[in-house]
mmCIF file of C-alpha atoms in Angstrom:
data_model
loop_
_atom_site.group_PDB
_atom_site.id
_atom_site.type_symbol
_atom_site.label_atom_id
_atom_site.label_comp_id
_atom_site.label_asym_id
_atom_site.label_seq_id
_atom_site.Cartn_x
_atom_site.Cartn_y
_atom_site.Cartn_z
ATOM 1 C CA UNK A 983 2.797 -35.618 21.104
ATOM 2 C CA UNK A 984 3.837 -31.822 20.173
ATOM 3 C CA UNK A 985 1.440 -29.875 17.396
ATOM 4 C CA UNK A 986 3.008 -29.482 14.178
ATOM 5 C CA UNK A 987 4.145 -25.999 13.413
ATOM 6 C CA UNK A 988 4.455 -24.623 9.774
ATOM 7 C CA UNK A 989 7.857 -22.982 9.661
ATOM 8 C CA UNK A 990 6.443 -21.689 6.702
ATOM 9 C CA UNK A 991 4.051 -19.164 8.492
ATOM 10 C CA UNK A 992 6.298 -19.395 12.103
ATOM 11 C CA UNK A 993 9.227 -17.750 9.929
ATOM 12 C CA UNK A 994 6.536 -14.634 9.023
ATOM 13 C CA UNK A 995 6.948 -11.620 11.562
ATOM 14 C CA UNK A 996 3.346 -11.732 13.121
ATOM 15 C CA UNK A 997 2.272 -8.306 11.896
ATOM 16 C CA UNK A 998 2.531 -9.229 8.393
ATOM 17 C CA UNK A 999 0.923 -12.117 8.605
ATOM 18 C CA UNK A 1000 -2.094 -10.220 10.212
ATOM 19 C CA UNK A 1001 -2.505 -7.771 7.864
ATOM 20 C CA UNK A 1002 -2.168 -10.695 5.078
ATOM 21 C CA UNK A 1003 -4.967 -12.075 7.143
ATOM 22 C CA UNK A 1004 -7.260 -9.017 7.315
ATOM 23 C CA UNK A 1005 -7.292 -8.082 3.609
ATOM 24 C CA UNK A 1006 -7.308 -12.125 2.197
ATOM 25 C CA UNK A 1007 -10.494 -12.808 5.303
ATOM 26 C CA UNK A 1008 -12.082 -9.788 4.342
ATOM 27 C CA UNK A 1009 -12.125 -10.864 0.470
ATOM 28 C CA UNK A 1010 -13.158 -14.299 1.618
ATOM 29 C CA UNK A 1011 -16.042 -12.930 3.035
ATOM 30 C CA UNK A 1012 -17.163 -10.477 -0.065
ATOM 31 C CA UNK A 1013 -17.002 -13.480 -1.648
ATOM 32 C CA UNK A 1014 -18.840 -15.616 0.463
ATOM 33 C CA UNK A 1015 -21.801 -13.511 0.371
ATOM 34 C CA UNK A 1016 -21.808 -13.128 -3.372
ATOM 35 C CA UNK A 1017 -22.366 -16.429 -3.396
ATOM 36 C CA UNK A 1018 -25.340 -16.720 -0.954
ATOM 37 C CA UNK A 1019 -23.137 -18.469 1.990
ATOM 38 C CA UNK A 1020 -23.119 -15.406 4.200
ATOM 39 C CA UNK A 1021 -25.430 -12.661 4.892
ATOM 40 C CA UNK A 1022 -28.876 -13.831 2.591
ATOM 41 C CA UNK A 1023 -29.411 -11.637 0.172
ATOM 42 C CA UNK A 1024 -28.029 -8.337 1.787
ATOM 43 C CA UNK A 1025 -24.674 -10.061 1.961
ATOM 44 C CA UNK A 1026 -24.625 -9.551 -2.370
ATOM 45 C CA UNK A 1027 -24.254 -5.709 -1.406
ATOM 46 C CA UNK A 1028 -21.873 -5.617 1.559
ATOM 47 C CA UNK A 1029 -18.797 -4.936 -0.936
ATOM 48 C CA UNK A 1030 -20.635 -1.519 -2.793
ATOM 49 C CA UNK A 1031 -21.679 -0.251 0.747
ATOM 50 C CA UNK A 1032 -18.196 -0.967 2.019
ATOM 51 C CA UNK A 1033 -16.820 0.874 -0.623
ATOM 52 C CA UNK A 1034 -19.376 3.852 -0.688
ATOM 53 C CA UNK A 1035 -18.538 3.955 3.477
ATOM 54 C CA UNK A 1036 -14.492 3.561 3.273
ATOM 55 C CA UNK A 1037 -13.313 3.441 0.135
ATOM 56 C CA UNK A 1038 -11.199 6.839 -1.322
ATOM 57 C CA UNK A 1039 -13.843 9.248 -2.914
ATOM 58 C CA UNK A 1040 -12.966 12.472 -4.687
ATOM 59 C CA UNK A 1041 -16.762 13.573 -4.400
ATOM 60 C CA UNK A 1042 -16.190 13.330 -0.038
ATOM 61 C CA UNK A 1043 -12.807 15.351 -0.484
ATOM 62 C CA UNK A 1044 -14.217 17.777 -2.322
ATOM 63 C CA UNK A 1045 -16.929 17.943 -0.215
ATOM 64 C CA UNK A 1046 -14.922 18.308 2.470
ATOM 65 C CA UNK A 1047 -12.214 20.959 0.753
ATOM 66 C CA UNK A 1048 -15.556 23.262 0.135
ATOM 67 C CA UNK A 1049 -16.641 23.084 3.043
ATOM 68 C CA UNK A 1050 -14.291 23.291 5.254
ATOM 69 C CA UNK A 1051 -14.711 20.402 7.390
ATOM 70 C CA UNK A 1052 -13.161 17.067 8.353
ATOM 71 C CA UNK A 1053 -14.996 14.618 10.198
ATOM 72 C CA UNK A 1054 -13.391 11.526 11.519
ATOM 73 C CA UNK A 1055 -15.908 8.948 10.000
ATOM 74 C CA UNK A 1056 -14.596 10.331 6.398
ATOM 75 C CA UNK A 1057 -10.799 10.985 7.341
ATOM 76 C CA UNK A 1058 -10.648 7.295 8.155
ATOM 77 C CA UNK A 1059 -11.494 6.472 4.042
ATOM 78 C CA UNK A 1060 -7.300 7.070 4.241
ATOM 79 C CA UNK A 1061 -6.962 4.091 6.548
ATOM 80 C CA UNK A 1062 -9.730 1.886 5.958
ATOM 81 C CA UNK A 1063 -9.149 1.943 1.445
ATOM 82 C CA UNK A 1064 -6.154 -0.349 1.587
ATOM 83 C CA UNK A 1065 -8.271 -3.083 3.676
ATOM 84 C CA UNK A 1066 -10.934 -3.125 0.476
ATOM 85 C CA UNK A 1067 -10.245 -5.267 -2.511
ATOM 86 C CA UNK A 1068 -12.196 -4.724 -5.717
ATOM 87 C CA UNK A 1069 -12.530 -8.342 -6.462
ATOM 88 C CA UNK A 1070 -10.572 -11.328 -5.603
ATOM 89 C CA UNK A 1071 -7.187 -10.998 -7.782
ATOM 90 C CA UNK A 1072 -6.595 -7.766 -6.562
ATOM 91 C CA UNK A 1073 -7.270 -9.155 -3.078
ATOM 92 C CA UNK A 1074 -4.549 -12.198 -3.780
ATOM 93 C CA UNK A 1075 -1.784 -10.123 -5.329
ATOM 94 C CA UNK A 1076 -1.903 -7.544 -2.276
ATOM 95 C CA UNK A 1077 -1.735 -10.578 -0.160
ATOM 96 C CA UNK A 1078 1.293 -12.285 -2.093
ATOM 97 C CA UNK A 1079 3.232 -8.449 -1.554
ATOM 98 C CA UNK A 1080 2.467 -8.474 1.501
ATOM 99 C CA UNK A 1081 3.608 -11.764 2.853
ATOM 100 C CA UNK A 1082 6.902 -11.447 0.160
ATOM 101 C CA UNK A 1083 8.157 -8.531 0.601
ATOM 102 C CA UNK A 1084 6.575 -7.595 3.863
ATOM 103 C CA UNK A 1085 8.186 -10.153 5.667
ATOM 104 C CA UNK A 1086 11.513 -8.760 4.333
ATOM 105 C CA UNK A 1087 11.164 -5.285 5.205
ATOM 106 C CA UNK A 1088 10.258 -6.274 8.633
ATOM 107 C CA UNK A 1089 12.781 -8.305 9.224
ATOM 108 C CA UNK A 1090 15.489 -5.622 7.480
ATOM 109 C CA UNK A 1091 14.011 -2.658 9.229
ATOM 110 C CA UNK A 1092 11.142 -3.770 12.485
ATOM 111 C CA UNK A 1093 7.350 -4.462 12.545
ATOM 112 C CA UNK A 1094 6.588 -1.346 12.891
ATOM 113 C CA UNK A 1095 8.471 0.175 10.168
ATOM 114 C CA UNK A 1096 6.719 -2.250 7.873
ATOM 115 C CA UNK A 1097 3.410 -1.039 9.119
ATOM 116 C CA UNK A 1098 4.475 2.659 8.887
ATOM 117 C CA UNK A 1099 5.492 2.480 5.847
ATOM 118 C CA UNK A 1100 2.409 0.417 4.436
ATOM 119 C CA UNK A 1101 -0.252 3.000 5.913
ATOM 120 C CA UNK A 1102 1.705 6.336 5.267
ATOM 121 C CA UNK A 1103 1.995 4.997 1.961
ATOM 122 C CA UNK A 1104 -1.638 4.552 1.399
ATOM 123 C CA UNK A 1105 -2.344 8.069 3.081
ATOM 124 C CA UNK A 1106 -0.111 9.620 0.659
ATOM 125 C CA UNK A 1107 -0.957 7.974 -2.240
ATOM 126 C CA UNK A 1108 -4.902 8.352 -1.456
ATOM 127 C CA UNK A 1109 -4.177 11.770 -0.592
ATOM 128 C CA UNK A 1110 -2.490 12.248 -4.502
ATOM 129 C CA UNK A 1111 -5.295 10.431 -5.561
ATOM 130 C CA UNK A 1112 -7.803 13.020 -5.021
ATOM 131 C CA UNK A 1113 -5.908 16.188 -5.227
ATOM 132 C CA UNK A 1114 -4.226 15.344 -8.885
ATOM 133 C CA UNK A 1115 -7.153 13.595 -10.161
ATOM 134 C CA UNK A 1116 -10.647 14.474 -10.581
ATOM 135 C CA UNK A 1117 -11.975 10.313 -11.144
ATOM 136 C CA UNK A 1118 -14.984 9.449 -10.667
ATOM 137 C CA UNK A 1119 -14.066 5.708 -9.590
ATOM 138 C CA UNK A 1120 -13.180 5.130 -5.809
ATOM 139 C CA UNK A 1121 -9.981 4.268 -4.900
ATOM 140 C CA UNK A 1122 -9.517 0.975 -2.591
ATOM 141 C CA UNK A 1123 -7.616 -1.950 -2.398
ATOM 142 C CA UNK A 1124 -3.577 -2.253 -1.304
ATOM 143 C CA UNK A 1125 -1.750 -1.828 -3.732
ATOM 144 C CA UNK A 1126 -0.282 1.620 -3.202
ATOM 145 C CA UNK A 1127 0.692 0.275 0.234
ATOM 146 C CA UNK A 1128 2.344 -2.712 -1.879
ATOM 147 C CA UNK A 1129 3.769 -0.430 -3.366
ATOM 148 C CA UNK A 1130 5.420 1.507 -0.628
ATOM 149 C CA UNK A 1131 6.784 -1.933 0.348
ATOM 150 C CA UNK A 1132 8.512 -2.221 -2.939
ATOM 151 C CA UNK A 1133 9.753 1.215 -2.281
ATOM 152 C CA UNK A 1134 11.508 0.065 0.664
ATOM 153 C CA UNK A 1135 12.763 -3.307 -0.541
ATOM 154 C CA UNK A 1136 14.295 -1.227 -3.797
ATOM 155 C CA UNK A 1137 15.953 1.321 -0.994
ATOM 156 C CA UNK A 1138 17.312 -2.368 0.499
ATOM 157 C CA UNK A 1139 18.631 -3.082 -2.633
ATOM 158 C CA UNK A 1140 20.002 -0.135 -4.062
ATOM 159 C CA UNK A 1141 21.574 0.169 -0.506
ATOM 160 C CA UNK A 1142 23.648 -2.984 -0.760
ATOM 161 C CA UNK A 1143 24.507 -2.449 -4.731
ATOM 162 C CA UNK A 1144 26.206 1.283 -2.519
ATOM 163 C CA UNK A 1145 27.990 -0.846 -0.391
ATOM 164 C CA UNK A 1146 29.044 -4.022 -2.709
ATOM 165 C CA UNK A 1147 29.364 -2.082 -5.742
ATOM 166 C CA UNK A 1148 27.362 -3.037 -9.188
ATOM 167 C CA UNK A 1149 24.675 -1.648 -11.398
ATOM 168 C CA UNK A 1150 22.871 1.176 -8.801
ATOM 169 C CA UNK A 1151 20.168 1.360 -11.533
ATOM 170 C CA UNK A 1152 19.319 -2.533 -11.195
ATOM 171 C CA UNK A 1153 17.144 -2.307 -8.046
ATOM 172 C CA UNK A 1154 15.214 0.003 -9.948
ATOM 173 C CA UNK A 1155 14.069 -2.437 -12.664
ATOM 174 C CA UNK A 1156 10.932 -3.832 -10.754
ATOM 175 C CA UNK A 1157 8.661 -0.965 -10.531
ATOM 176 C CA UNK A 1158 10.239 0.226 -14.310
ATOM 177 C CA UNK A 1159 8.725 -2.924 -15.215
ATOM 178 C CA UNK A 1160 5.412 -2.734 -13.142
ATOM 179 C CA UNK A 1161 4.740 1.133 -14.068
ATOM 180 C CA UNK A 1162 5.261 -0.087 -17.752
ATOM 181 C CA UNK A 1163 2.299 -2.812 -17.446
ATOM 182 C CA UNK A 1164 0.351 -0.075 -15.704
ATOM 183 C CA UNK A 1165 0.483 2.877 -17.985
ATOM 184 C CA UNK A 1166 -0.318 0.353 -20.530
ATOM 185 C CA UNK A 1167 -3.758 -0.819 -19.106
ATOM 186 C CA UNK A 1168 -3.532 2.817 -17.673
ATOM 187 C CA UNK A 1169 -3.744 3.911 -21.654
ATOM 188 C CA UNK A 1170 -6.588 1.383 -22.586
ATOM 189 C CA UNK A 1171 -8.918 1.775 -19.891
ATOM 190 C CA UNK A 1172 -8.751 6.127 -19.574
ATOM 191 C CA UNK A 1173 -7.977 5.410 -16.026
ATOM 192 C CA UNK A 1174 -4.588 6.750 -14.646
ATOM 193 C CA UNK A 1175 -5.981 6.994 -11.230
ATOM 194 C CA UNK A 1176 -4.533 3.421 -9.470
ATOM 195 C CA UNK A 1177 -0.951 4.237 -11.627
ATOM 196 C CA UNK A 1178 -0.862 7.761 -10.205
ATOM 197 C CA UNK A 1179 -1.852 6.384 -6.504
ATOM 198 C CA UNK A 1180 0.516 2.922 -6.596
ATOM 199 C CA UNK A 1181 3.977 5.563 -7.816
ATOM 200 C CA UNK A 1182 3.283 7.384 -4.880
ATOM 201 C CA UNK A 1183 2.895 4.594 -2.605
ATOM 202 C CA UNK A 1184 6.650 3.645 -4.364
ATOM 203 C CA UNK A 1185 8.059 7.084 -3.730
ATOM 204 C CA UNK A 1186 6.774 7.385 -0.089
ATOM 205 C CA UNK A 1187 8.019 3.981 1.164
ATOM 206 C CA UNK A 1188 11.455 4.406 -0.822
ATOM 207 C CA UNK A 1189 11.642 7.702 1.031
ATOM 208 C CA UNK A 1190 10.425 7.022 4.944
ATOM 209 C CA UNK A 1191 13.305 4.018 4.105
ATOM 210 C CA UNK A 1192 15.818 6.771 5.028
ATOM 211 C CA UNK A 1193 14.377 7.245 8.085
ATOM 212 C CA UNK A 1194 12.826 4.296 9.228
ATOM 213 C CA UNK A 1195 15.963 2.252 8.556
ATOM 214 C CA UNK A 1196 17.935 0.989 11.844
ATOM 215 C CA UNK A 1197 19.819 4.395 12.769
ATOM 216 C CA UNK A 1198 18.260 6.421 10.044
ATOM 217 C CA UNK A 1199 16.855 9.057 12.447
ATOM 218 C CA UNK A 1200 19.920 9.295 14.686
ATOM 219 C CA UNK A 1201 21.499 10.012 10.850
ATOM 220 C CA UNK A 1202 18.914 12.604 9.510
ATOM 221 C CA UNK A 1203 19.002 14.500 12.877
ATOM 222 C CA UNK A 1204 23.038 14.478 12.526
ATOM 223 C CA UNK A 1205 23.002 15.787 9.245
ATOM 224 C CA UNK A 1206 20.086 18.304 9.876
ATOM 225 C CA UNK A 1207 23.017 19.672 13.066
ATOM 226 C CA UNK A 1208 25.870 19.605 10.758
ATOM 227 C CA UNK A 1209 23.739 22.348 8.142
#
């Protein structure tokens, strides 16, 4: 007698399912040890020293701008942020993103496309984060890499509204809609630092899209020859 298989999870390309998996087990744990199940008492803190070791800090850039210097253990903040989940809502709707429209850009563009365009997403938008803004709240979770996904899935779509024909503004619509509910707890709460950081995650996915779609290189290259 065979093992059952979930087509469910079998029809997710296995690198978004493991990053789904890293940021939802990482949560699970957080929140495991704020309840006393893992780590004793130490385990209540893990989440503030995970954040004060690789969360997005504006004090460690500008540390780092002044002085000059760049060390590895504080560039990887860039990579490590989007892992990090403030609690776990924020940890669920990254994973929901993730797994929806992950598993579409993936499959439209490759694996590594989708990854790309996660993490250079997350650079850029940590990297806007800091140099716009002078907040004094640390920037984690991934959403800006979310984001960037959305940027690419809105490229898919305003791609095939090109070729079929229709509205060109429709594909658009999502993040309009998403940046509105943002600004407006933006507005209420002072903070404009996670709306700042998730557009640019948008803009940088939409715009690798060019590149990273199948035969998008061979076509910038050919256009950069014909100028």
């Amino acid at each position: 007698m065979q093992p059952s298989s979930n087509p469910v999870f079998n029809s997710i390309p296995p690198a978004v399912l493991a990053l789904a998996v890293v940021i939802g087990g990482l949560e699970i744990m957080f929140q495991l040890a704020v309840g006393g199940m893992l780590g004793g008492q130490g385990g209540v803190g893990w989440r503030v020293s995970a954040m004060q070791d690789f969360a997005v800090l504006n004090s460690v850039y500008e540390w780092m701008h002044a002085t000059s210097t760049y060390p590895p253990e504080q560039l990887v903040r860039w990579i490590t942020y989007p892992l990090l989940s403030g609690n776990w809502i924020n940890a669920a709707f990254v994973v929901v993103f993730i797994l929806a429209l992950g598993k579409m850009v993936a499959e439209a563009f490759s694996q590594t496309a989708f990854l790309v365009i996660f993490w250079v997403s997350s650079v850029v938008a940590g990297l806007a984060f800091v140099i716009f803004l002078d907040s004094r709240i640390a920037l984690i979770g991934g959403f800006p890499g979310a984001y960037g996904l959305i940027g690419a899935f809105t490229y898919i779509q305003w791609v095939g509204f090109q070729t079929f024909g229709g509205n060109q503004l429709q594909p658009f619509r999502l993040i309009a809609m998403l940046a509105g509910i943002q600004l407006f707890f933006s507005v209420i709460n002072g903070d404009y630092g996670n709306l700042l950081a998730d557009l640019t995650g948008f803009a940088t996915g939409f715009l690798l899209s060019f590149v990273l779609r199948p035969g998008g290189w061979s076509a910038l290259l050919n256009k950069l020859r014909q100028r």
